[in-house]
Coordinates of C-alpha atoms and ligand atoms in Angstrom, one line a residue:
M262 CA -87.3 44.1 83.7
K263 CA -88.9 40.6 85.3
A264 CA -88.8 36.6 85.6
Y265 CA -90.8 33.3 85.9
K266 CA -89.5 30.4 86.5
F267 CA -91.9 27.7 85.5
K268 CA -91.9 24.3 87.0
K269 CA -92.8 23.4 83.3
L270 CA -93.3 24.9 79.8
L271 CA -95.0 23.5 76.8
L272 CA -93.4 24.5 73.7
K273 CA -94.0 23.1 70.1
S274 CA -90.8 20.8 70.4
G275 CA -92.5 19.1 73.9
W276 CA -92.3 20.2 77.9
R277 CA -88.7 22.2 79.2
E278 CA -88.6 21.9 83.2
D279 CA -87.5 24.3 84.7
M280 CA -87.4 27.5 82.4
Y281 CA -86.7 30.7 83.0
V282 CA -89.1 33.2 80.7
V283 CA -87.6 36.9 81.2
V284 CA -90.4 39.4 80.4
D285 CA -89.6 43.0 79.2
A286 CA -92.2 46.2 80.8
M287 CA -94.2 45.6 77.7
G288 CA -94.9 42.3 78.7
N289 CA -92.8 40.8 75.6
I290 CA -90.0 37.4 76.4
T291 CA -86.5 38.5 76.4
S292 CA -85.4 35.4 76.9
I293 CA -86.6 31.8 77.5
S294 CA -83.4 28.8 78.8
Q295 CA -83.1 27.1 81.5
E296 CA -79.8 29.3 82.5
R297 CA -80.9 31.5 85.7
P298 CA -80.8 35.5 84.0
Q299 CA -77.1 36.4 85.4
T300 CA -79.4 40.3 86.1
T301 CA -78.2 40.4 89.6
S302 CA -81.8 42.8 90.5
L303 CA -84.4 40.7 88.4
F304 CA -86.8 39.7 90.6
I305 CA -88.0 35.5 90.1
E306 CA -91.7 34.0 90.9
N307 CA -90.4 30.8 90.7
I308 CA -93.9 29.1 89.7
E309 CA -94.8 24.6 90.8
G310 CA -96.7 24.8 87.4
A311 CA -97.0 23.6 84.0
A312 CA -97.3 27.1 81.2
I313 CA -98.7 25.8 78.3
P314 CA -100.4 28.9 75.7
G315 CA -104.0 31.1 76.6
F316 CA -106.0 29.8 74.5
M317 CA -107.8 31.7 71.5
N318 CA -111.2 31.9 71.5
A319 CA -112.0 32.5 67.9
H320 CA -116.2 33.1 68.3
S321 CA -117.9 35.2 70.6
H322 CA -121.8 36.7 70.6
A323 CA -120.6 38.8 74.4
F324 CA -124.4 40.0 74.5
Q325 CA -125.7 36.7 74.6
Y326 CA -123.8 35.9 77.9
G327 CA -126.6 37.9 78.9
M328 CA -129.1 34.9 78.4
A329 CA -126.4 32.1 79.6
G330 CA -129.0 29.4 81.2
R331 CA -132.2 30.9 80.6
A332 CA -133.8 29.2 77.6
E333 CA -133.1 25.0 79.1
L334 CA -136.7 25.5 79.7
H335 CA -138.8 23.7 77.3
N336 CA -141.7 22.9 77.2
H337 CA -143.0 19.1 75.4
D338 CA -145.7 19.4 73.1
I339 CA -144.0 22.2 71.4
D340 CA -139.9 21.7 69.2
D341 CA -137.0 24.3 70.9
D342 CA -134.8 23.8 68.4
F343 CA -132.3 26.0 67.0
W344 CA -135.1 28.3 65.3
T345 CA -136.8 28.7 68.9
W346 CA -133.7 29.6 71.1
R347 CA -133.1 32.1 67.6
E348 CA -135.9 34.4 69.2
S349 CA -134.9 34.1 72.7
M350 CA -131.6 35.6 71.5
Y351 CA -133.4 38.1 69.7
A352 CA -135.3 39.4 72.3
C353 CA -132.0 39.8 74.1
A354 CA -130.1 41.2 71.5
L355 CA -133.7 44.2 72.0
S356 CA -133.2 45.1 75.1
H357 CA -129.0 46.2 75.7
N358 CA -128.0 49.7 74.8
P359 CA -125.1 50.5 74.6
E360 CA -123.5 50.2 78.5
E361 CA -125.2 47.4 79.4
M362 CA -123.5 45.4 76.2
R363 CA -120.5 46.7 78.2
K364 CA -122.1 45.7 81.1
V365 CA -122.5 41.9 80.0
A366 CA -119.1 41.6 77.9
L367 CA -117.2 43.0 80.5
N368 CA -117.9 40.0 82.6
L369 CA -117.4 37.4 80.2
Y370 CA -114.2 38.7 79.9
R371 CA -112.9 38.7 83.2
R372 CA -114.2 34.7 83.0
L373 CA -112.8 33.4 79.9
L374 CA -109.4 35.3 80.8
R375 CA -109.3 33.7 84.2
N376 CA -110.2 30.4 82.7
G377 CA -106.8 30.5 80.3
Y378 CA -109.0 32.2 77.8
T379 CA -106.0 35.4 76.6
H380 CA -107.7 36.7 73.0
V381 CA -111.4 37.2 71.9
A382 CA -112.7 37.2 68.3
E383 CA -115.5 39.4 69.5
F384 CA -118.3 38.4 66.5
H385 CA -120.8 41.6 66.7
Y386 CA -123.6 42.4 64.7
L387 CA -125.7 44.4 67.1
H388 CA -125.0 47.3 65.8
H389 CA -127.9 49.6 66.0
D390 CA -130.0 51.5 68.6
R391 CA -132.8 49.4 69.6
Q392 CA -135.3 51.3 67.1
G393 CA -132.6 49.7 64.4
K394 CA -131.3 53.4 64.1
P395 CA -127.8 53.4 63.5
Y396 CA -125.8 55.7 66.3
S397 CA -123.7 58.8 65.0
N398 CA -120.7 56.5 66.1
L399 CA -121.8 54.1 63.7
A400 CA -118.9 51.5 65.5
E401 CA -120.8 52.6 68.4
T402 CA -121.9 49.3 70.4
G403 CA -118.3 47.4 69.3
Q404 CA -115.9 49.8 70.7
A405 CA -118.1 49.6 73.4
M406 CA -117.3 45.7 73.6
I407 CA -113.3 47.4 72.9
Q408 CA -114.0 49.1 76.5
A409 CA -114.9 45.5 78.0
A410 CA -112.1 43.8 76.5
A411 CA -109.2 47.2 77.8
E412 CA -110.9 46.9 81.4
A413 CA -110.7 43.1 81.6
G414 CA -107.3 42.9 79.6
I415 CA -108.2 40.5 77.2
K416 CA -106.8 40.9 74.1
I417 CA -109.9 41.4 71.6
T418 CA -110.5 40.7 67.4
L419 CA -113.4 43.1 66.7
I420 CA -115.3 41.7 63.4
P421 CA -118.0 44.3 62.7
V422 CA -120.6 41.3 60.8
F423 CA -122.0 42.7 57.7
Y424 CA -125.7 41.1 58.0
Q425 CA -128.3 42.6 55.1
Q426 CA -131.6 40.6 55.3
G427 CA -132.9 37.5 56.4
N428 CA -133.4 33.6 55.4
F429 CA -131.8 34.3 52.0
S430 CA -133.4 37.3 49.5
E431 CA -136.0 38.0 52.8
Q432 CA -136.5 41.4 53.8
A433 CA -135.0 41.6 57.7
N434 CA -137.3 40.5 60.1
E435 CA -138.3 43.8 62.7
R436 CA -136.8 41.5 65.7
Q437 CA -133.0 41.6 63.6
R438 CA -133.9 45.7 63.0
R439 CA -130.8 46.4 65.4
F440 CA -128.0 44.0 62.7
I441 CA -128.9 45.4 59.1
C442 CA -126.4 47.3 56.7
H443 CA -128.2 47.6 53.4
T444 CA -125.6 47.7 51.1
V445 CA -122.0 46.8 50.9
E446 CA -121.1 51.0 51.2
D447 CA -123.2 50.9 54.3
Y448 CA -121.3 47.7 55.8
L449 CA -117.7 49.4 55.1
R450 CA -118.6 52.3 56.5
L451 CA -119.4 50.3 59.6
L452 CA -116.4 48.8 59.0
E453 CA -114.8 51.9 59.1
S454 CA -115.3 52.7 61.6
S455 CA -114.6 50.2 63.5
A456 CA -111.4 50.2 62.6
A457 CA -112.0 54.1 64.6
A458 CA -112.9 51.9 68.0
V459 CA -109.7 49.8 67.7
K460 CA -107.3 52.2 67.2
Y461 CA -108.2 53.3 71.1
Y462 CA -106.5 49.8 72.5
D463 CA -103.8 48.4 71.1
Q464 CA -104.3 44.3 72.3
A465 CA -107.3 45.3 69.5
N466 CA -107.5 44.8 66.5
L467 CA -109.7 43.8 62.8
G468 CA -111.5 41.4 61.1
F469 CA -114.7 41.1 58.7
S470 CA -117.6 39.0 58.2
V471 CA -120.4 38.2 56.7
H472 CA -123.1 36.6 59.1
S473 CA -123.7 33.9 56.8
L474 CA -124.7 32.8 53.4
R475 CA -128.3 33.6 54.3
A476 CA -127.5 37.1 55.3
V477 CA -126.0 38.3 52.9
E478 CA -126.4 38.3 48.8
P479 CA -124.3 36.5 46.8
Q480 CA -123.3 39.1 44.5
S481 CA -122.6 41.3 47.9
I482 CA -119.9 38.9 49.5
I483 CA -117.9 38.8 46.4
S484 CA -118.0 42.1 45.6
L485 CA -116.8 42.4 49.6
F486 CA -113.6 40.9 49.3
D487 CA -112.7 43.5 46.0
A488 CA -112.7 46.5 48.5
V489 CA -111.7 45.0 51.5
S490 CA -107.8 45.0 52.6
A491 CA -106.3 41.4 51.8
Q492 CA -104.9 41.2 55.7
L493 CA -107.6 41.5 57.6
P494 CA -109.3 38.0 58.4
F495 CA -112.5 36.9 57.7
H496 CA -115.3 35.2 59.7
I497 CA -118.7 33.3 58.6
H498 CA -121.4 30.8 59.9
A499 CA -121.9 28.4 57.5
A500 CA -123.3 24.8 57.7
E501 CA -124.9 24.7 61.1
Q502 CA -128.0 23.2 61.1
L503 CA -130.1 21.2 58.1
K504 CA -132.2 23.6 57.4
E505 CA -130.1 26.6 56.2
V506 CA -128.4 23.5 53.8
A507 CA -131.7 22.9 53.0
D508 CA -133.0 26.3 52.1
C509 CA -129.1 27.3 50.1
K510 CA -129.5 24.3 48.2
R511 CA -132.8 25.9 47.2
H512 CA -131.9 29.3 46.3
L513 CA -127.7 28.9 45.4
K514 CA -128.3 25.1 44.3
Q515 CA -125.5 24.6 46.4
R516 CA -123.9 23.7 49.8
P517 CA -123.1 26.5 52.0
V518 CA -119.6 25.3 52.3
E519 CA -119.7 24.2 49.0
W520 CA -120.7 27.7 47.4
I521 CA -118.1 29.8 49.5
L522 CA -115.7 27.1 48.3
N523 CA -116.6 27.9 44.8
N524 CA -117.5 31.7 44.5
L525 CA -114.6 32.9 47.7
P526 CA -110.9 33.6 47.4
V527 CA -110.7 31.0 50.1
N528 CA -107.5 30.5 51.7
E529 CA -106.1 30.5 55.2
R530 CA -107.4 33.8 56.2
F531 CA -111.5 32.3 55.8
N532 CA -112.8 31.4 59.8
I533 CA -116.1 29.3 58.6
V534 CA -118.2 29.4 61.8
H535 CA -119.4 24.9 62.3
C536 CA -119.1 23.1 59.4
T537 CA -121.1 21.3 61.3
H538 CA -122.9 19.1 57.4
L539 CA -120.2 18.3 55.1
D540 CA -120.6 15.6 52.6
D541 CA -117.1 13.7 51.8
D542 CA -116.0 16.9 48.8
E543 CA -116.8 19.4 50.9
I544 CA -114.6 18.1 54.2
Q545 CA -112.1 17.2 51.6
R546 CA -111.7 20.4 49.6
L547 CA -112.7 22.5 52.8
A548 CA -109.0 21.0 54.8
A549 CA -107.9 21.7 51.7
S550 CA -108.0 25.2 51.8
R551 CA -106.2 25.6 54.2
A552 CA -109.5 27.5 55.8
N553 CA -109.9 27.0 60.0
A554 CA -113.3 25.6 60.9
V555 CA -114.3 27.4 63.7
L556 CA -115.9 24.7 66.1
C557 CA -118.5 25.8 69.3
P558 CA -118.7 21.7 70.9
G559 CA -120.8 23.4 73.9
T560 CA -123.1 25.8 72.2
E561 CA -123.6 22.8 68.6
G562 CA -124.6 20.8 71.8
N563 CA -126.6 23.2 73.9
L564 CA -128.4 24.1 70.3
G565 CA -128.6 20.5 68.9
D566 CA -126.3 21.4 65.9
G567 CA -124.9 18.8 65.1
I568 CA -121.4 16.9 65.4
F569 CA -119.2 18.1 63.5
R570 CA -116.5 15.3 61.4
L571 CA -113.6 16.3 62.8
R572 CA -111.8 12.4 62.8
E573 CA -112.6 12.8 58.7
Y574 CA -111.2 16.6 59.0
T575 CA -108.2 15.3 60.3
A576 CA -107.3 12.7 58.4
H577 CA -107.6 15.7 55.7
K578 CA -105.0 17.7 58.1
G579 CA -107.6 20.1 58.3
R580 CA -107.3 23.3 60.0
W581 CA -109.9 23.9 63.1
S582 CA -110.1 26.1 66.3
I583 CA -112.6 27.1 69.1
G584 CA -114.9 29.6 69.9
T585 CA -117.3 30.2 73.4
D586 CA -120.3 31.2 71.3
S587 CA -123.7 31.3 72.7
H588 CA -120.7 31.2 75.9
I589 CA -123.2 28.8 77.7
S590 CA -119.9 27.4 78.2
L591 CA -116.5 29.4 79.2
N592 CA -114.3 26.4 79.4
P593 CA -111.9 25.5 77.1
L594 CA -110.6 21.9 78.4
E595 CA -114.3 21.6 78.7
D596 CA -114.9 22.8 74.9
L597 CA -111.7 20.9 73.6
R598 CA -113.1 16.8 75.6
W599 CA -116.3 17.5 74.2
L600 CA -115.3 17.8 70.2
D601 CA -113.2 14.4 71.1
Y602 CA -115.7 12.9 72.8
S603 CA -118.9 13.5 70.6
Q604 CA -116.0 11.3 67.7
R605 CA -114.8 8.6 70.8
L606 CA -120.0 8.2 70.8
T607 CA -120.1 8.8 67.4
S608 CA -117.5 5.6 65.7
H609 CA -117.3 3.5 68.5
K610 CA -114.1 3.9 68.9
R611 CA -111.3 6.1 71.4
N612 CA -108.6 7.1 68.9
T613 CA -109.5 10.5 67.6
F614 CA -106.4 11.5 67.3
S615 CA -103.2 9.5 68.9
D616 CA -102.3 12.4 70.7
G617 CA -105.2 13.8 71.1
A618 CA -104.1 16.5 74.2
L619 CA -101.5 18.1 72.3
H620 CA -102.7 18.0 68.7
M621 CA -105.4 19.7 70.6
I622 CA -103.5 22.4 71.6
T623 CA -101.7 22.8 68.6
Q624 CA -105.2 23.1 65.8
S625 CA -106.3 25.8 68.4
F626 CA -104.0 27.6 69.3
F627 CA -102.4 28.3 66.0
N628 CA -105.4 29.0 64.1
G629 CA -106.8 30.1 66.8
K630 CA -103.7 33.3 66.3
S631 CA -104.5 33.5 63.0
A632 CA -108.5 33.6 63.3
M633 CA -107.3 37.0 65.1
G634 CA -104.8 37.7 62.1
L635 CA -101.6 37.0 63.8
A636 CA -98.6 34.8 63.3
V637 CA -96.7 32.4 65.5
E638 CA -93.7 30.2 65.1
D639 CA -94.3 28.6 68.7
F640 CA -96.4 28.1 72.1
F641 CA -93.9 30.8 73.3
S642 CA -91.5 32.7 71.3
I643 CA -88.7 35.7 72.1
G644 CA -90.6 38.8 70.5
K645 CA -93.5 37.7 71.3
A646 CA -95.8 38.5 74.3
L647 CA -95.9 35.9 77.7
D648 CA -99.9 34.7 77.2
A649 CA -100.3 31.4 79.3
A650 CA -103.0 29.5 81.0
V651 CA -100.9 27.6 84.5
Y652 CA -102.3 24.7 85.7
D653 CA -101.1 24.0 89.4
L654 CA -98.4 20.7 90.0
T655 CA -99.8 20.7 93.2
E656 CA -103.0 19.3 92.0
P657 CA -103.2 15.4 92.4
H658 CA -104.0 14.0 88.8
L659 CA -101.4 16.4 87.3
E660 CA -98.2 16.1 90.2
Q661 CA -98.7 12.4 89.6
A662 CA -99.0 12.7 85.6
S663 CA -95.5 11.4 84.0
E664 CA -94.0 14.2 82.1
R665 CA -95.5 11.6 78.7
H666 CA -98.6 12.2 79.6
L667 CA -99.2 15.8 81.0
L668 CA -100.8 17.5 78.6
S669 CA -103.1 15.1 78.4
A670 CA -103.7 15.0 82.4
I671 CA -104.1 19.1 81.7
I672 CA -106.9 18.6 79.1
Y673 CA -108.8 16.0 79.9
V674 CA -108.8 15.4 83.7
S675 CA -108.2 19.1 84.5
N676 CA -111.1 22.0 85.3
P677 CA -110.2 25.9 85.7
Q678 CA -109.9 25.6 89.1
D679 CA -107.6 23.9 89.3
M680 CA -105.6 26.8 87.3
R681 CA -102.4 29.4 88.9
G682 CA -103.8 31.5 86.9
T683 CA -104.0 33.2 83.5
L684 CA -101.4 34.9 82.7
I685 CA -101.0 38.2 80.0
N686 CA -98.5 39.9 78.5
G687 CA -96.6 38.8 81.2
N688 CA -98.9 39.8 84.3
W689 CA -101.3 37.4 86.0
S690 CA -104.7 38.5 86.0
Q691 CA -106.2 40.2 88.7
P692 CA -109.7 38.8 89.0
N693 CA -111.0 41.1 91.6
Y694 CA -114.6 40.0 91.2
Ligands
ZN121 ZN1 -122.2 32.2 65.9

């Protein structure tokens, strides 16, 4: 057992001062109190810091960290957009063997942890070898992600992705050959192997996914839901690009999110990534469905996707969380600020939310947990792991903040350098890199 005394600890009910948090040998919280623990032998670490819950990264393609910052030189004679970027990404996808993928993921996960993320949802579609042949262990590359997470010490939800074809009923192209499961049965075998892979690490669990409506036949998507446990979280990309919306309308006669809402059993286990282009009806219905919109503002900005209609979605009480996606930004504070500032820039108003910092932490934490297939009642609870991002209260902008403004000063002003560190399972993560 050990204990921490936090100068400030964030609970759902607000900041608490001088809080003792005791954890057991597994890193689970056994008590949260302003009373000093009575056990005399207990080591208590005194932290002049403010602890908020560890960030949930609900959307990652780890291999893309291997090309972060390497697709930023543009030729003015040629339009550079999502689709040209995708060609660079395919080249990256074809270049790594499982060991190289593990190394890229390890570097990424260590940096996520350093910046306050404690759990990552790995939306993993690079399944086969470089020739497109399945490995004898179908989850060979997923297992490499699990190994990287275990070595970094971050929690992981492995989400093997069903990717069946190229754009809407077109054959997959050569550069997509590492992604492809031809049938639902092929995908279910991959899911089974992935379920075995997550057992190697006690901080790993499983989700399931379809890459996008363009990548899997509608009937295959529908039948997948008959075959997979209703307990697993489901993830899918949708409505990231205008061309994708137009293609979907041409092939399925509906917009992507509209099709999902009309044809799948949408509920709180659904995590729909991007949702950038929604009409009024989709915004209302998506919010009412209790699905989680996974927003990746750093990547969406980098790729020129567009701006999610967060102001309207929030007015309908829609659920959302964040992800780093292509890893062009690994800073959760930057991504949260992007979300608010993109609304301010388009609305010409500052009040996207009444209390932006609290709203953004609440949404990204609880819905991020749900994206991992987990449920919690509070930011820190007895029986749950002590996972926290801890900010240094001696930093001038935090020292000068009253309790009322402290969370805003963290979210809108701080950077990862202002952290005391990240606690995961009751221990400081040790950045030895
Ligand atoms: Zn993605």
